[in-house]
């Protein structure tokens, strides 16, 4: 992939918040290390790797709550999964004067996708498809990357081949790398 642009102010806040969330002990309470599980239980790699999976519900709830709170602190109306949106988090700038609340802009849509494909070379693009149809200033995909290769290149290629992508559509990818227990980030502008 060509050189990536620098994160803007909102994207940097998202990256910082995601990194700070990883410091929360609640996320790790049931997710001991892969090697501890193999050694302690003497299981084969495939049996132990399924036990090493993150608690998807806990992680999604935590990320949704923190990013909704961040949106509110930035003075946006932050909708989250509790309202059954297509996205996990939506920040809207609303005109609240008058009888109707109307959306002025959508600064951010965010999807959390912790799905791990069992098939090398096959990635779930469902959340990325949802972001492609969003008319938002920032589109954020938070996922985990356990497959070899560069997930960012796969995402960028997928977006480039989509006919509905507009020039200057902006995406932020945050891929959690389980072995390193940290996020790697990439900003992509179509």
PDB file of N, CA, C and O in Angstrom, residues 153-184:
ATOM      1  N   UNK A 153      -3.591  -4.017   3.677  1.00  0.00           N
ATOM      2  CA  UNK A 153      -3.551  -4.114   2.220  1.00  0.00           C
ATOM      3  C   UNK A 153      -4.814  -4.785   1.680  1.00  0.00           C
ATOM      4  O   UNK A 153      -5.356  -4.386   0.658  1.00  0.00           O
ATOM      5  N   UNK A 154      -5.281  -5.827   2.378  1.00  0.00           N
ATOM      6  CA  UNK A 154      -6.516  -6.504   1.969  1.00  0.00           C
ATOM      7  C   UNK A 154      -7.703  -5.550   2.031  1.00  0.00           C
ATOM      8  O   UNK A 154      -8.533  -5.514   1.129  1.00  0.00           O
ATOM      9  N   UNK A 155      -7.804  -4.782   3.130  1.00  0.00           N
ATOM     10  CA  UNK A 155      -8.912  -3.831   3.283  1.00  0.00           C
ATOM     11  C   UNK A 155      -8.861  -2.769   2.194  1.00  0.00           C
ATOM     12  O   UNK A 155      -9.871  -2.446   1.573  1.00  0.00           O
ATOM     13  N   UNK A 156      -7.676  -2.199   1.969  1.00  0.00           N
ATOM     14  CA  UNK A 156      -7.525  -1.136   0.965  1.00  0.00           C
ATOM     15  C   UNK A 156      -7.873  -1.660  -0.431  1.00  0.00           C
ATOM     16  O   UNK A 156      -8.564  -0.982  -1.206  1.00  0.00           O
ATOM     17  N   UNK A 157      -7.424  -2.851  -0.762  1.00  0.00           N
ATOM     18  CA  UNK A 157      -7.726  -3.435  -2.068  1.00  0.00           C
ATOM     19  C   UNK A 157      -9.225  -3.647  -2.225  1.00  0.00           C
ATOM     20  O   UNK A 157      -9.798  -3.367  -3.282  1.00  0.00           O
ATOM     21  N   UNK A 158      -9.857  -4.132  -1.191  1.00  0.00           N
ATOM     22  CA  UNK A 158     -11.308  -4.367  -1.219  1.00  0.00           C
ATOM     23  C   UNK A 158     -12.059  -3.053  -1.470  1.00  0.00           C
ATOM     24  O   UNK A 158     -12.972  -2.996  -2.290  1.00  0.00           O
ATOM     25  N   UNK A 159     -11.650  -1.999  -0.785  1.00  0.00           N
ATOM     26  CA  UNK A 159     -12.302  -0.697  -0.941  1.00  0.00           C
ATOM     27  C   UNK A 159     -12.077  -0.145  -2.346  1.00  0.00           C
ATOM     28  O   UNK A 159     -12.997   0.382  -2.972  1.00  0.00           O
ATOM     29  N   UNK A 160     -10.861  -0.266  -2.852  1.00  0.00           N
ATOM     30  CA  UNK A 160     -10.552   0.232  -4.200  1.00  0.00           C
ATOM     31  C   UNK A 160     -11.414  -0.428  -5.277  1.00  0.00           C
ATOM     32  O   UNK A 160     -11.732   0.182  -6.285  1.00  0.00           O
ATOM     33  N   UNK A 161     -11.768  -1.681  -5.074  1.00  0.00           N
ATOM     34  CA  UNK A 161     -12.551  -2.411  -6.069  1.00  0.00           C
ATOM     35  C   UNK A 161     -14.051  -2.207  -5.917  1.00  0.00           C
ATOM     36  O   UNK A 161     -14.828  -2.718  -6.711  1.00  0.00           O
ATOM     37  N   UNK A 162     -14.457  -1.468  -4.929  1.00  0.00           N
ATOM     38  CA  UNK A 162     -15.877  -1.217  -4.708  1.00  0.00           C
ATOM     39  C   UNK A 162     -16.312  -0.003  -5.528  1.00  0.00           C
ATOM     40  O   UNK A 162     -15.679   1.046  -5.478  1.00  0.00           O
ATOM     41  N   UNK A 163     -17.392  -0.127  -6.250  1.00  0.00           N
ATOM     42  CA  UNK A 163     -17.850   0.947  -7.125  1.00  0.00           C
ATOM     43  C   UNK A 163     -18.522   2.109  -6.398  1.00  0.00           C
ATOM     44  O   UNK A 163     -18.727   3.155  -7.002  1.00  0.00           O
ATOM     45  N   UNK A 164     -18.893   1.948  -5.151  1.00  0.00           N
ATOM     46  CA  UNK A 164     -19.582   3.042  -4.454  1.00  0.00           C
ATOM     47  C   UNK A 164     -18.636   3.930  -3.647  1.00  0.00           C
ATOM     48  O   UNK A 164     -19.059   4.925  -3.081  1.00  0.00           O
ATOM     49  N   UNK A 165     -17.374   3.587  -3.624  1.00  0.00           N
ATOM     50  CA  UNK A 165     -16.405   4.395  -2.890  1.00  0.00           C
ATOM     51  C   UNK A 165     -16.185   5.716  -3.607  1.00  0.00           C
ATOM     52  O   UNK A 165     -16.025   5.757  -4.817  1.00  0.00           O
ATOM     53  N   UNK A 166     -16.196   6.787  -2.845  1.00  0.00           N
ATOM     54  CA  UNK A 166     -15.966   8.123  -3.395  1.00  0.00           C
ATOM     55  C   UNK A 166     -14.523   8.539  -3.113  1.00  0.00           C
ATOM     56  O   UNK A 166     -13.916   8.104  -2.143  1.00  0.00           O
ATOM     57  N   UNK A 167     -14.005   9.419  -3.966  1.00  0.00           N
ATOM     58  CA  UNK A 167     -12.673   9.969  -3.707  1.00  0.00           C
ATOM     59  C   UNK A 167     -12.696  10.684  -2.371  1.00  0.00           C
ATOM     60  O   UNK A 167     -13.662  11.349  -2.032  1.00  0.00           O
ATOM     61  N   UNK A 168     -11.620  10.541  -1.642  1.00  0.00           N
ATOM     62  CA  UNK A 168     -11.401  11.164  -0.338  1.00  0.00           C
ATOM     63  C   UNK A 168     -12.229  10.528   0.789  1.00  0.00           C
ATOM     64  O   UNK A 168     -12.284  11.064   1.881  1.00  0.00           O
ATOM     65  N   UNK A 169     -12.926   9.395   0.546  1.00  0.00           N
ATOM     66  CA  UNK A 169     -13.550   8.674   1.653  1.00  0.00           C
ATOM     67  C   UNK A 169     -12.430   8.225   2.585  1.00  0.00           C
ATOM     68  O   UNK A 169     -11.403   7.713   2.148  1.00  0.00           O
ATOM     69  N   UNK A 170     -12.640   8.420   3.869  1.00  0.00           N
ATOM     70  CA  UNK A 170     -11.589   8.203   4.857  1.00  0.00           C
ATOM     71  C   UNK A 170     -11.944   7.018   5.764  1.00  0.00           C
ATOM     72  O   UNK A 170     -13.060   6.945   6.262  1.00  0.00           O
ATOM     73  N   UNK A 171     -10.965   6.137   5.963  1.00  0.00           N
ATOM     74  CA  UNK A 171     -11.140   4.945   6.798  1.00  0.00           C
ATOM     75  C   UNK A 171     -10.008   4.861   7.811  1.00  0.00           C
ATOM     76  O   UNK A 171      -8.862   5.170   7.495  1.00  0.00           O
ATOM     77  N   UNK A 172     -10.356   4.411   9.007  1.00  0.00           N
ATOM     78  CA  UNK A 172      -9.352   4.108  10.023  1.00  0.00           C
ATOM     79  C   UNK A 172      -9.526   2.647  10.395  1.00  0.00           C
ATOM     80  O   UNK A 172     -10.617   2.229  10.795  1.00  0.00           O
ATOM     81  N   UNK A 173      -8.464   1.874  10.219  1.00  0.00           N
ATOM     82  CA  UNK A 173      -8.470   0.465  10.595  1.00  0.00           C
ATOM     83  C   UNK A 173      -7.631   0.289  11.853  1.00  0.00           C
ATOM     84  O   UNK A 173      -6.483   0.720  11.900  1.00  0.00           O
ATOM     85  N   UNK A 174      -8.220  -0.351  12.842  1.00  0.00           N
ATOM     86  CA  UNK A 174      -7.490  -0.706  14.061  1.00  0.00           C
ATOM     87  C   UNK A 174      -7.553  -2.219  14.183  1.00  0.00           C
ATOM     88  O   UNK A 174      -8.612  -2.782  14.444  1.00  0.00           O
ATOM     89  N   UNK A 175      -6.432  -2.879  13.951  1.00  0.00           N
ATOM     90  CA  UNK A 175      -6.370  -4.338  14.013  1.00  0.00           C
ATOM     91  C   UNK A 175      -5.658  -4.758  15.295  1.00  0.00           C
ATOM     92  O   UNK A 175      -4.488  -4.422  15.499  1.00  0.00           O
ATOM     93  N   UNK A 176      -6.369  -5.497  16.107  1.00  0.00           N
ATOM     94  CA  UNK A 176      -5.787  -6.035  17.326  1.00  0.00           C
ATOM     95  C   UNK A 176      -4.957  -7.264  16.962  1.00  0.00           C
ATOM     96  O   UNK A 176      -5.433  -8.161  16.266  1.00  0.00           O
ATOM     97  N   UNK A 177      -3.719  -7.289  17.422  1.00  0.00           N
ATOM     98  CA  UNK A 177      -2.821  -8.419  17.180  1.00  0.00           C
ATOM     99  C   UNK A 177      -2.691  -9.173  18.504  1.00  0.00           C
ATOM    100  O   UNK A 177      -2.037  -8.693  19.432  1.00  0.00           O
ATOM    101  N   UNK A 178      -3.342 -10.351  18.615  1.00  0.00           N
ATOM    102  CA  UNK A 178      -3.364 -11.071  19.899  1.00  0.00           C
ATOM    103  C   UNK A 178      -1.983 -11.393  20.461  1.00  0.00           C
ATOM    104  O   UNK A 178      -1.768 -11.288  21.665  1.00  0.00           O
ATOM    105  N   UNK A 179      -1.039 -11.783  19.599  1.00  0.00           N
ATOM    106  CA  UNK A 179       0.288 -12.154  20.081  1.00  0.00           C
ATOM    107  C   UNK A 179       1.003 -10.983  20.745  1.00  0.00           C
ATOM    108  O   UNK A 179       1.797 -11.167  21.656  1.00  0.00           O
ATOM    109  N   UNK A 180       0.724  -9.779  20.291  1.00  0.00           N
ATOM    110  CA  UNK A 180       1.387  -8.591  20.822  1.00  0.00           C
ATOM    111  C   UNK A 180       0.523  -7.839  21.836  1.00  0.00           C
ATOM    112  O   UNK A 180       0.989  -6.913  22.484  1.00  0.00           O
ATOM    113  N   UNK A 181      -0.752  -8.227  21.932  1.00  0.00           N
ATOM    114  CA  UNK A 181      -1.723  -7.557  22.809  1.00  0.00           C
ATOM    115  C   UNK A 181      -1.719  -6.048  22.591  1.00  0.00           C
ATOM    116  O   UNK A 181      -1.670  -5.265  23.540  1.00  0.00           O
ATOM    117  N   UNK A 182      -1.776  -5.652  21.316  1.00  0.00           N
ATOM    118  CA  UNK A 182      -1.849  -4.227  20.994  1.00  0.00           C
ATOM    119  C   UNK A 182      -2.521  -4.047  19.638  1.00  0.00           C
ATOM    120  O   UNK A 182      -2.693  -5.002  18.884  1.00  0.00           O
ATOM    121  N   UNK A 183      -2.905  -2.819  19.362  1.00  0.00           N
ATOM    122  CA  UNK A 183      -3.508  -2.470  18.082  1.00  0.00           C
ATOM    123  C   UNK A 183      -2.463  -1.927  17.133  1.00  0.00           C
ATOM    124  O   UNK A 183      -1.547  -1.201  17.548  1.00  0.00           O
ATOM    125  N   UNK A 184      -2.621  -2.269  15.873  1.00  0.00           N
ATOM    126  CA  UNK A 184      -1.894  -1.618  14.807  1.00  0.00           C
ATOM    127  C   UNK A 184      -2.936  -0.814  14.031  1.00  0.00           C
ATOM    128  O   UNK A 184      -4.060  -1.275  13.853  1.00  0.00           O
TER     129      UNK A 184
END
